[in-house]
Coordinates of C-alpha atoms in Angstrom, one line a residue:
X1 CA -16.5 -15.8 -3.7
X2 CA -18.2 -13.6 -1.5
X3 CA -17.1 -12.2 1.7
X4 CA -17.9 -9.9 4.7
X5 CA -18.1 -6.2 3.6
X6 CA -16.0 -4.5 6.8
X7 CA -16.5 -0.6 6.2
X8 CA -13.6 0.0 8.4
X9 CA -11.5 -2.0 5.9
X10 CA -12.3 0.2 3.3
X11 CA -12.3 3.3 5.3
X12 CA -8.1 2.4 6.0
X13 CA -7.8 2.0 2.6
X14 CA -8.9 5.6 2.2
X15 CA -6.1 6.6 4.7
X16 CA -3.5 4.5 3.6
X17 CA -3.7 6.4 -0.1
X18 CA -4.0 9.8 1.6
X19 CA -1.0 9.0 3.3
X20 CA 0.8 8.2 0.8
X21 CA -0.1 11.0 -1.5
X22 CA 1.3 13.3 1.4
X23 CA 3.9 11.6 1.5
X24 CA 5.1 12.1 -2.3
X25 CA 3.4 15.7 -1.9
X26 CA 6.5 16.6 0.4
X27 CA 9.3 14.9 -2.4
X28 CA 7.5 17.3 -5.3
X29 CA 7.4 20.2 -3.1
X30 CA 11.3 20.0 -2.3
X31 CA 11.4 19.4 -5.9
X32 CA 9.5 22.2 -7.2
X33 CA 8.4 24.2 -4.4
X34 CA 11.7 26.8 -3.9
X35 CA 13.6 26.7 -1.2
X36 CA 11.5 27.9 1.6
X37 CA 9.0 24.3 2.1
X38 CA 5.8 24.7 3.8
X39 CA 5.5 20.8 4.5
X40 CA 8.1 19.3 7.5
X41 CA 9.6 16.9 6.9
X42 CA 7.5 14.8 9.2
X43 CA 5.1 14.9 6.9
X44 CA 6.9 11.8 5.4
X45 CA 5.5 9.7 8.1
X46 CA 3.0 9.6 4.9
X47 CA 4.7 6.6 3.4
X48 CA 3.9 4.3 6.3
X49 CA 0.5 4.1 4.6
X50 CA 2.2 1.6 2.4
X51 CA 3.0 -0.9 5.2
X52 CA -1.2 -0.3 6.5
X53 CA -1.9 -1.7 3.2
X54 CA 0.2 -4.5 3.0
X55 CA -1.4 -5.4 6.9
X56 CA -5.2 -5.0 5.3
X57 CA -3.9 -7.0 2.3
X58 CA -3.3 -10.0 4.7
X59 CA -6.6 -9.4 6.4
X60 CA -8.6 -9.1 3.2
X61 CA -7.5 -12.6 2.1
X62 CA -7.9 -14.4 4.8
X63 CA -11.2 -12.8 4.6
X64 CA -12.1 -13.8 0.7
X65 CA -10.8 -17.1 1.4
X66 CA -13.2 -18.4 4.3
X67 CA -14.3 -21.9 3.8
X68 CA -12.8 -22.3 0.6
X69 CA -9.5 -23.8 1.3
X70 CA -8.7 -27.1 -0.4
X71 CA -11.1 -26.0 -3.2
X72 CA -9.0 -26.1 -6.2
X73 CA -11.6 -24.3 -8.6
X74 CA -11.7 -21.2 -5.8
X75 CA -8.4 -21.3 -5.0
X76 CA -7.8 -20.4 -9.1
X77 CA -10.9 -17.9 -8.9
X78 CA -8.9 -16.1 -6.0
X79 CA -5.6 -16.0 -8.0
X80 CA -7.5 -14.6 -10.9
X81 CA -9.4 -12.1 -9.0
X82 CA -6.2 -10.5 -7.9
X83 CA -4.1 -10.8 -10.6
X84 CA -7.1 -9.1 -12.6
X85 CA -7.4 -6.4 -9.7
X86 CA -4.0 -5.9 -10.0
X87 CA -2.9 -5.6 -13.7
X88 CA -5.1 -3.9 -15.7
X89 CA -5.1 -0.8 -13.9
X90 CA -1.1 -1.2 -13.2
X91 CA -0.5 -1.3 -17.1
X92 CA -3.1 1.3 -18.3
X93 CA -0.8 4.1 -16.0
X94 CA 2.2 2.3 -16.9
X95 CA 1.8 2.7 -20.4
X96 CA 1.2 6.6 -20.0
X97 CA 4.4 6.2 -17.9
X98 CA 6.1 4.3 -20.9
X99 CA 4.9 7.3 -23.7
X100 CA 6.8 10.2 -21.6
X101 CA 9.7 7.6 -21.3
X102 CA 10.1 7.2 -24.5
X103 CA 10.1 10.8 -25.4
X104 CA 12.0 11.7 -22.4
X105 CA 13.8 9.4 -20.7
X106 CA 15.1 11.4 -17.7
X107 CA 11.9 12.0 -16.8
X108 CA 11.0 9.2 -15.6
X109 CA 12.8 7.1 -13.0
X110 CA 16.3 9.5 -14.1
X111 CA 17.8 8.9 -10.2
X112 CA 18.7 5.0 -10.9
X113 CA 21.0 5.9 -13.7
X114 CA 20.4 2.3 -15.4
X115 CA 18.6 1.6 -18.1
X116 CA 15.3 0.6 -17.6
X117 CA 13.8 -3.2 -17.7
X118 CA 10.7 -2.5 -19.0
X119 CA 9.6 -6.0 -19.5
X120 CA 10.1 -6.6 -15.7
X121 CA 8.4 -3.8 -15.3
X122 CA 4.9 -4.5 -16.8
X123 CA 5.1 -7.7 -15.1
X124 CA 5.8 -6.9 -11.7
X125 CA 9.0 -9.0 -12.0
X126 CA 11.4 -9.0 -9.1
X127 CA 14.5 -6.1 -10.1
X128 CA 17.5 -4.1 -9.4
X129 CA 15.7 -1.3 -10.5
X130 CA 12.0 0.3 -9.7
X131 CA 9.6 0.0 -12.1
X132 CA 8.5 2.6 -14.7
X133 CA 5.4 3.6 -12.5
X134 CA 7.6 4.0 -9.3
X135 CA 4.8 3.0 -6.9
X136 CA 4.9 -0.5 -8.9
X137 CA 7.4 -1.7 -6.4
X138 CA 4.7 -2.2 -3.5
X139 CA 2.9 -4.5 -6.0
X140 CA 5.2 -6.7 -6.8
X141 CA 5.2 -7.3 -2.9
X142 CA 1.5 -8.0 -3.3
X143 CA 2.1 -10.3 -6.2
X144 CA 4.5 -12.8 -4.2
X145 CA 1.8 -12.5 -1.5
X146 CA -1.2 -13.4 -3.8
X147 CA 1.4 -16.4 -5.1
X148 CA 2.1 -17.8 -2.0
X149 CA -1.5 -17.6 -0.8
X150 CA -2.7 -19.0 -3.6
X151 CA -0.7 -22.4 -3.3
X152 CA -1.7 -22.3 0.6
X153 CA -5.2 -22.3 -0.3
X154 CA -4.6 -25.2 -2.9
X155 CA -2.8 -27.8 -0.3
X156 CA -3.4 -26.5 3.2
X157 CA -7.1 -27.3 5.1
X158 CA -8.2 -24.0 6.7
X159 CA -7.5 -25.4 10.3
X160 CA -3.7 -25.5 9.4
X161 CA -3.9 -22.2 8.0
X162 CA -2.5 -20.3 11.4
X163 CA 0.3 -23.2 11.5
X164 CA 1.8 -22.4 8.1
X165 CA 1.1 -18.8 8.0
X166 CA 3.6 -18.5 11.3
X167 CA 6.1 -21.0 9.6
X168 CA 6.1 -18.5 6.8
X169 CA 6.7 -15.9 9.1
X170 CA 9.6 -17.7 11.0
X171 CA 11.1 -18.0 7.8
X172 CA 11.1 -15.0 7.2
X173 CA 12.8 -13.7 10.4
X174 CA 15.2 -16.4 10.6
X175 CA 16.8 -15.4 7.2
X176 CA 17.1 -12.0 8.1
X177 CA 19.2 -12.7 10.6
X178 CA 22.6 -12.1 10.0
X179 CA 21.7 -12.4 5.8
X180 CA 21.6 -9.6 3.1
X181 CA 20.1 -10.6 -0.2
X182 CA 21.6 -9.6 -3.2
X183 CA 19.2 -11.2 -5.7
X184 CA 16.1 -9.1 -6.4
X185 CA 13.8 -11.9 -6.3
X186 CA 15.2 -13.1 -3.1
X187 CA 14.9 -9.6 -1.6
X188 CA 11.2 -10.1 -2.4
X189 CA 10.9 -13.2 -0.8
X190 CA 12.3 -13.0 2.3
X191 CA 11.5 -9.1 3.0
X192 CA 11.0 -8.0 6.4
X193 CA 7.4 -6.3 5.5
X194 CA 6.2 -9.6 4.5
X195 CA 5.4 -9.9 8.2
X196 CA 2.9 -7.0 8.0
X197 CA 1.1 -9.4 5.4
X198 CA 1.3 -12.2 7.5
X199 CA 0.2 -9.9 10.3
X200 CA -3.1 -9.0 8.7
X201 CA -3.7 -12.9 8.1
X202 CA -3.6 -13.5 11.8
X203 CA -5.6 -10.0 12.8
X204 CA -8.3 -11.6 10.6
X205 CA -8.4 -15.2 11.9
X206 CA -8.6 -13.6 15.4
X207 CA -11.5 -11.4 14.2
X208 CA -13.5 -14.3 12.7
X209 CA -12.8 -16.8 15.5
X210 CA -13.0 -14.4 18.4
X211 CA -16.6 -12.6 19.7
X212 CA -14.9 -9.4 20.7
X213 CA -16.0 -8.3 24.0
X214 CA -14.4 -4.7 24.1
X215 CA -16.6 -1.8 23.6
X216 CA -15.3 0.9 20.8
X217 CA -14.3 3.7 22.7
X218 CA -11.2 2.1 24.3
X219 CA -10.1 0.2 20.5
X220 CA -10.3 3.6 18.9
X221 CA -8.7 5.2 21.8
X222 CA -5.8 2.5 21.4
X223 CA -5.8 2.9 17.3
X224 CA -4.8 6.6 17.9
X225 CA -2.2 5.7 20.2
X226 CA -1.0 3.5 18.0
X227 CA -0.7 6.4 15.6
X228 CA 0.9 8.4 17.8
X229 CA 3.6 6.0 18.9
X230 CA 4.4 4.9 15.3
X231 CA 4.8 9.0 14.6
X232 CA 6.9 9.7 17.5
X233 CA 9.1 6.3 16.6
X234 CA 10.0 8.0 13.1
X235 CA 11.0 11.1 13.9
X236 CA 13.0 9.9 16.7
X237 CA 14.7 7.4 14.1
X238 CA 14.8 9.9 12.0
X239 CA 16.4 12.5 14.3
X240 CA 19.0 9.7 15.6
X241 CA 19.8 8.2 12.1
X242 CA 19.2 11.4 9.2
X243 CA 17.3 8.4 7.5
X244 CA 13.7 9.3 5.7
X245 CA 12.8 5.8 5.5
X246 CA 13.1 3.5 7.9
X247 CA 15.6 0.6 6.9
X248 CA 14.1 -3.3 7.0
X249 CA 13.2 -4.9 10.6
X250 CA 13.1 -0.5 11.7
X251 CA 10.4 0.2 9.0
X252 CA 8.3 -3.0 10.0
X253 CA 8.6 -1.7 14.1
X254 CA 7.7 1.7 13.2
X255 CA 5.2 1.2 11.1
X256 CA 4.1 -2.1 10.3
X257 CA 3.3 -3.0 14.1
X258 CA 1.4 0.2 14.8
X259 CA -0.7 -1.0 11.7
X260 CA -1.3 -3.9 12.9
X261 CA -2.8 -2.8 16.2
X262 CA -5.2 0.3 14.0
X263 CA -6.5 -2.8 11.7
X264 CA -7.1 -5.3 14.7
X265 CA -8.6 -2.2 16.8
X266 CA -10.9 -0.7 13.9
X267 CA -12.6 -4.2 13.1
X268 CA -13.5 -4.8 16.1
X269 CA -14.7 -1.4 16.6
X270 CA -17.2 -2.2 13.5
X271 CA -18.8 -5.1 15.6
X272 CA -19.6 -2.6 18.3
X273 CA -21.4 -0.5 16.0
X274 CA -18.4 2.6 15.1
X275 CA -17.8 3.1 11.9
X276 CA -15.8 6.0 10.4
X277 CA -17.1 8.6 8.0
X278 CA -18.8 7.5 4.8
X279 CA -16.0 10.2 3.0
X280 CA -13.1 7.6 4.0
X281 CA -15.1 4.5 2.8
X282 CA -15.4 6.7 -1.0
X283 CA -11.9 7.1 -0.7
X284 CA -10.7 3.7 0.0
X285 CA -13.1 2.2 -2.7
X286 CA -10.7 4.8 -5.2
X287 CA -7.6 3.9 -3.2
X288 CA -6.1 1.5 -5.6
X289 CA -6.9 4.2 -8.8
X290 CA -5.5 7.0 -6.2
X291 CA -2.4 4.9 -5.4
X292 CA -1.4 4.6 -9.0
X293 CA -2.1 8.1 -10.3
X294 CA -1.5 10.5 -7.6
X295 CA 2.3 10.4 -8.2
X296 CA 2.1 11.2 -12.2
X297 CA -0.5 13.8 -11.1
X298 CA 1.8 15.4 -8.5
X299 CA 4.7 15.2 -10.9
X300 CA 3.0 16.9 -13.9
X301 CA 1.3 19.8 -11.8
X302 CA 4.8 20.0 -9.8
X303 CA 6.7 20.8 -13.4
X304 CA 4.0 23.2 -14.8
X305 CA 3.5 25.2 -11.0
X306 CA 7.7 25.1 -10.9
X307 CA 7.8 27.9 -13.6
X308 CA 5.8 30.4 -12.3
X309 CA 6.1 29.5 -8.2
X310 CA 7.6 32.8 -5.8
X311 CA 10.4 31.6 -3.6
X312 CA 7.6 31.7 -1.0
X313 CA 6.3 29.4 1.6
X314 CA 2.6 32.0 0.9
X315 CA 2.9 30.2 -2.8
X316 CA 3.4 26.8 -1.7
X317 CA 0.3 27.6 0.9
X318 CA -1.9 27.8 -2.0
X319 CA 0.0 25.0 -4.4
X320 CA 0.1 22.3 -1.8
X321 CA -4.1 22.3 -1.3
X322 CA -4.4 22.1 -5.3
X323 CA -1.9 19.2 -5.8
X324 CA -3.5 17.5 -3.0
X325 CA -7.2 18.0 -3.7
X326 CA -6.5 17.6 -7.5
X327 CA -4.6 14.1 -7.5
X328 CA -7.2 13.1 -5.1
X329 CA -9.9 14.5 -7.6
X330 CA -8.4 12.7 -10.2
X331 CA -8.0 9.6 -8.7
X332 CA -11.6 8.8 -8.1
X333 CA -12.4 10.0 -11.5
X334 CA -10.0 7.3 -12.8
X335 CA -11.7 4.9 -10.4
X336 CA -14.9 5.8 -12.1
X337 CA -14.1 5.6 -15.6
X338 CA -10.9 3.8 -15.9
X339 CA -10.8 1.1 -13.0
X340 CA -14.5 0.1 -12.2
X341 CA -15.0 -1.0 -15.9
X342 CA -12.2 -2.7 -16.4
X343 CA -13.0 -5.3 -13.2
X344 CA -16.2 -5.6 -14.6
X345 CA -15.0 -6.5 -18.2
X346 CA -12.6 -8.7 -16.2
X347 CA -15.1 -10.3 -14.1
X348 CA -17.5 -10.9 -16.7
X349 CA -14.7 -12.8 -18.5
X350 CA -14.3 -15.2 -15.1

């Protein structure tokens, strides 16, 4: 299966990771930081790099997955391609995540006071509780996703692809409305931010249907509005409601939308010759090693700095740089060493 390399895909990728990182960067720093925090609380914006990559998820497999629907033997070479993108990588940090639990368990996930399905976990099972390696939850988002692709590749032809992708998405609003799911594997199903996967499936059937006429300089113009709307939305919701995350249909408004309209934007930017820097395109190639690492790197740093840190915002000026550089650093090292070879092994076994 090949497929289009888009630079500006990757380049998103890069931002959605740093994002994130920020994002847990202003959790450790309330943790461990004193009580004087350098970062605002704004800075939590960072977790809306979570609903980008769900959008570029959608994009990227309507992207793989060009010409080769109805085609049973690539519609199983897809499926395995994620799952083995997915796993390996997943259960090498989640078994680091499973040693310190077993030494200490309130070290790891201690806020949900239940014990801890570890089974469920290492599967990317739909449950009550997160998984060991906390981040986990996003993937077993992308798991359903892959699933449900994976049969629409198998029975629908390509030209009914729009059709059944907004049928989905109807679904998907209509039993929000006025329903709350109880059942973790319903919750999965039916979850609002599915739409920001669906979203990216349409953004990319538009992009490879459509000639886009615009010039760059107004889509990048739009992409950073798009930005700044989705930044002043959260801290006005969170002004108005005390919430750090927005809740459901709010969190896919606030973010997911704004998303939507940077993904559309940048790729058609690409075709008109504006790509962004080469640095972003390094980072997004790490993001998936970045995404799972960052948080035990933040977490382990944040426990050793916590004993000697001044009740300072100075010392949190210097500490906050080093996390941040450091589980970036790290990151890409793991993408190096850890990551790259194991899709290789995994590819080579395809």
């Amino acid at each position: 299966m090949t497929r289009e390399k888009i630079q500006n895909i990757q380049s998103l990728r890069g931002v959605a990771a740093l994002s994130v990182v920020l994002f847990h960067l202003v959790i450790i720093e309330k943790k461990y930081g004193g009580s004087t925090p350098l970062l605002h609380c704004l800075f939590q914006f960072g977790m809306w790099g979570v609903d980008l990559f769900f959008v570029i998820s959608g994009f990227v497999m309507i992207t793989v997955a060009r010409n080769k629907f109805k085609v049973h033997q690539h519609a199983f070479i897809f499926l395995y391609r994620r799952v083995s993108r997915i796993y390996p990588a997943y259960w090498f940090y989640s078994i680091l995540v499973l040693f310190v639990f077993l030494i200490s368990p309130g070290w790891v996930n201690s806020s949900q006071g239940e014990p801890m399905n570890i089974l469920a976990s290492f599967l990317l099972f739909p449950s009550d509780q997160l998984p060991l390696l906390m981040v986990g939850w996003t993937l077993i988002h992308e798991i359903y996703f892959y699933l449900v692709f994976f049969f629409i590749l198998i029975l629908c032809p390509e030209r009914h692809a729009p059709r059944i992708l907004f049928i989905w998405g109807l679904i998907v609003l209509l039993l929000n409305v006025g329903l709350n799911f109880n059942h973790p594997a319903l919750n999965v199903m039916f979850h609002p931010m599915t739409l920001e996967f669906i979203g990216g499936c349409f953004i990319a059937l538009i992009y490879f249907q459509t000639p886009g006429r615009a010039s760059a300089r107004p889509l990048i113009f739009t992409a950073g509005l798009a930005i700044l709307l989705s930044l002043t939305g959260y801290g006005c919701y969170h002004a108005i409601t005390g919430h750090i995350e927005p809740q459901h249909w709010w969190r896919v408004l606030i973010f997911g939308a704004p998303a939507m309209v940077i993904v559309f934007c940048l790729t058609h930017a690409e075709r008109k010759g504006w790509t962004a820097h080469w640095s972003l395109v390094r980072l997004g190639d790490a993001s998936y090693s970045i995404y799972l690492s960052h948080l035990l790197t933040l977490s382990a740093m944040g426990r050793l700095w916590q004993p000697f840190s001044l009740d300072s915002i100075y010392d949190n000026a210097v500490m906050i740089p080093v996390l941040f550089i450091t589980s970036i650093a790290l990151g890409m090292i793991s993408y190096q060493w850890m990551e790259r070879p194991l899709l290789k092994f995994c590819r080579r076994l395809a």
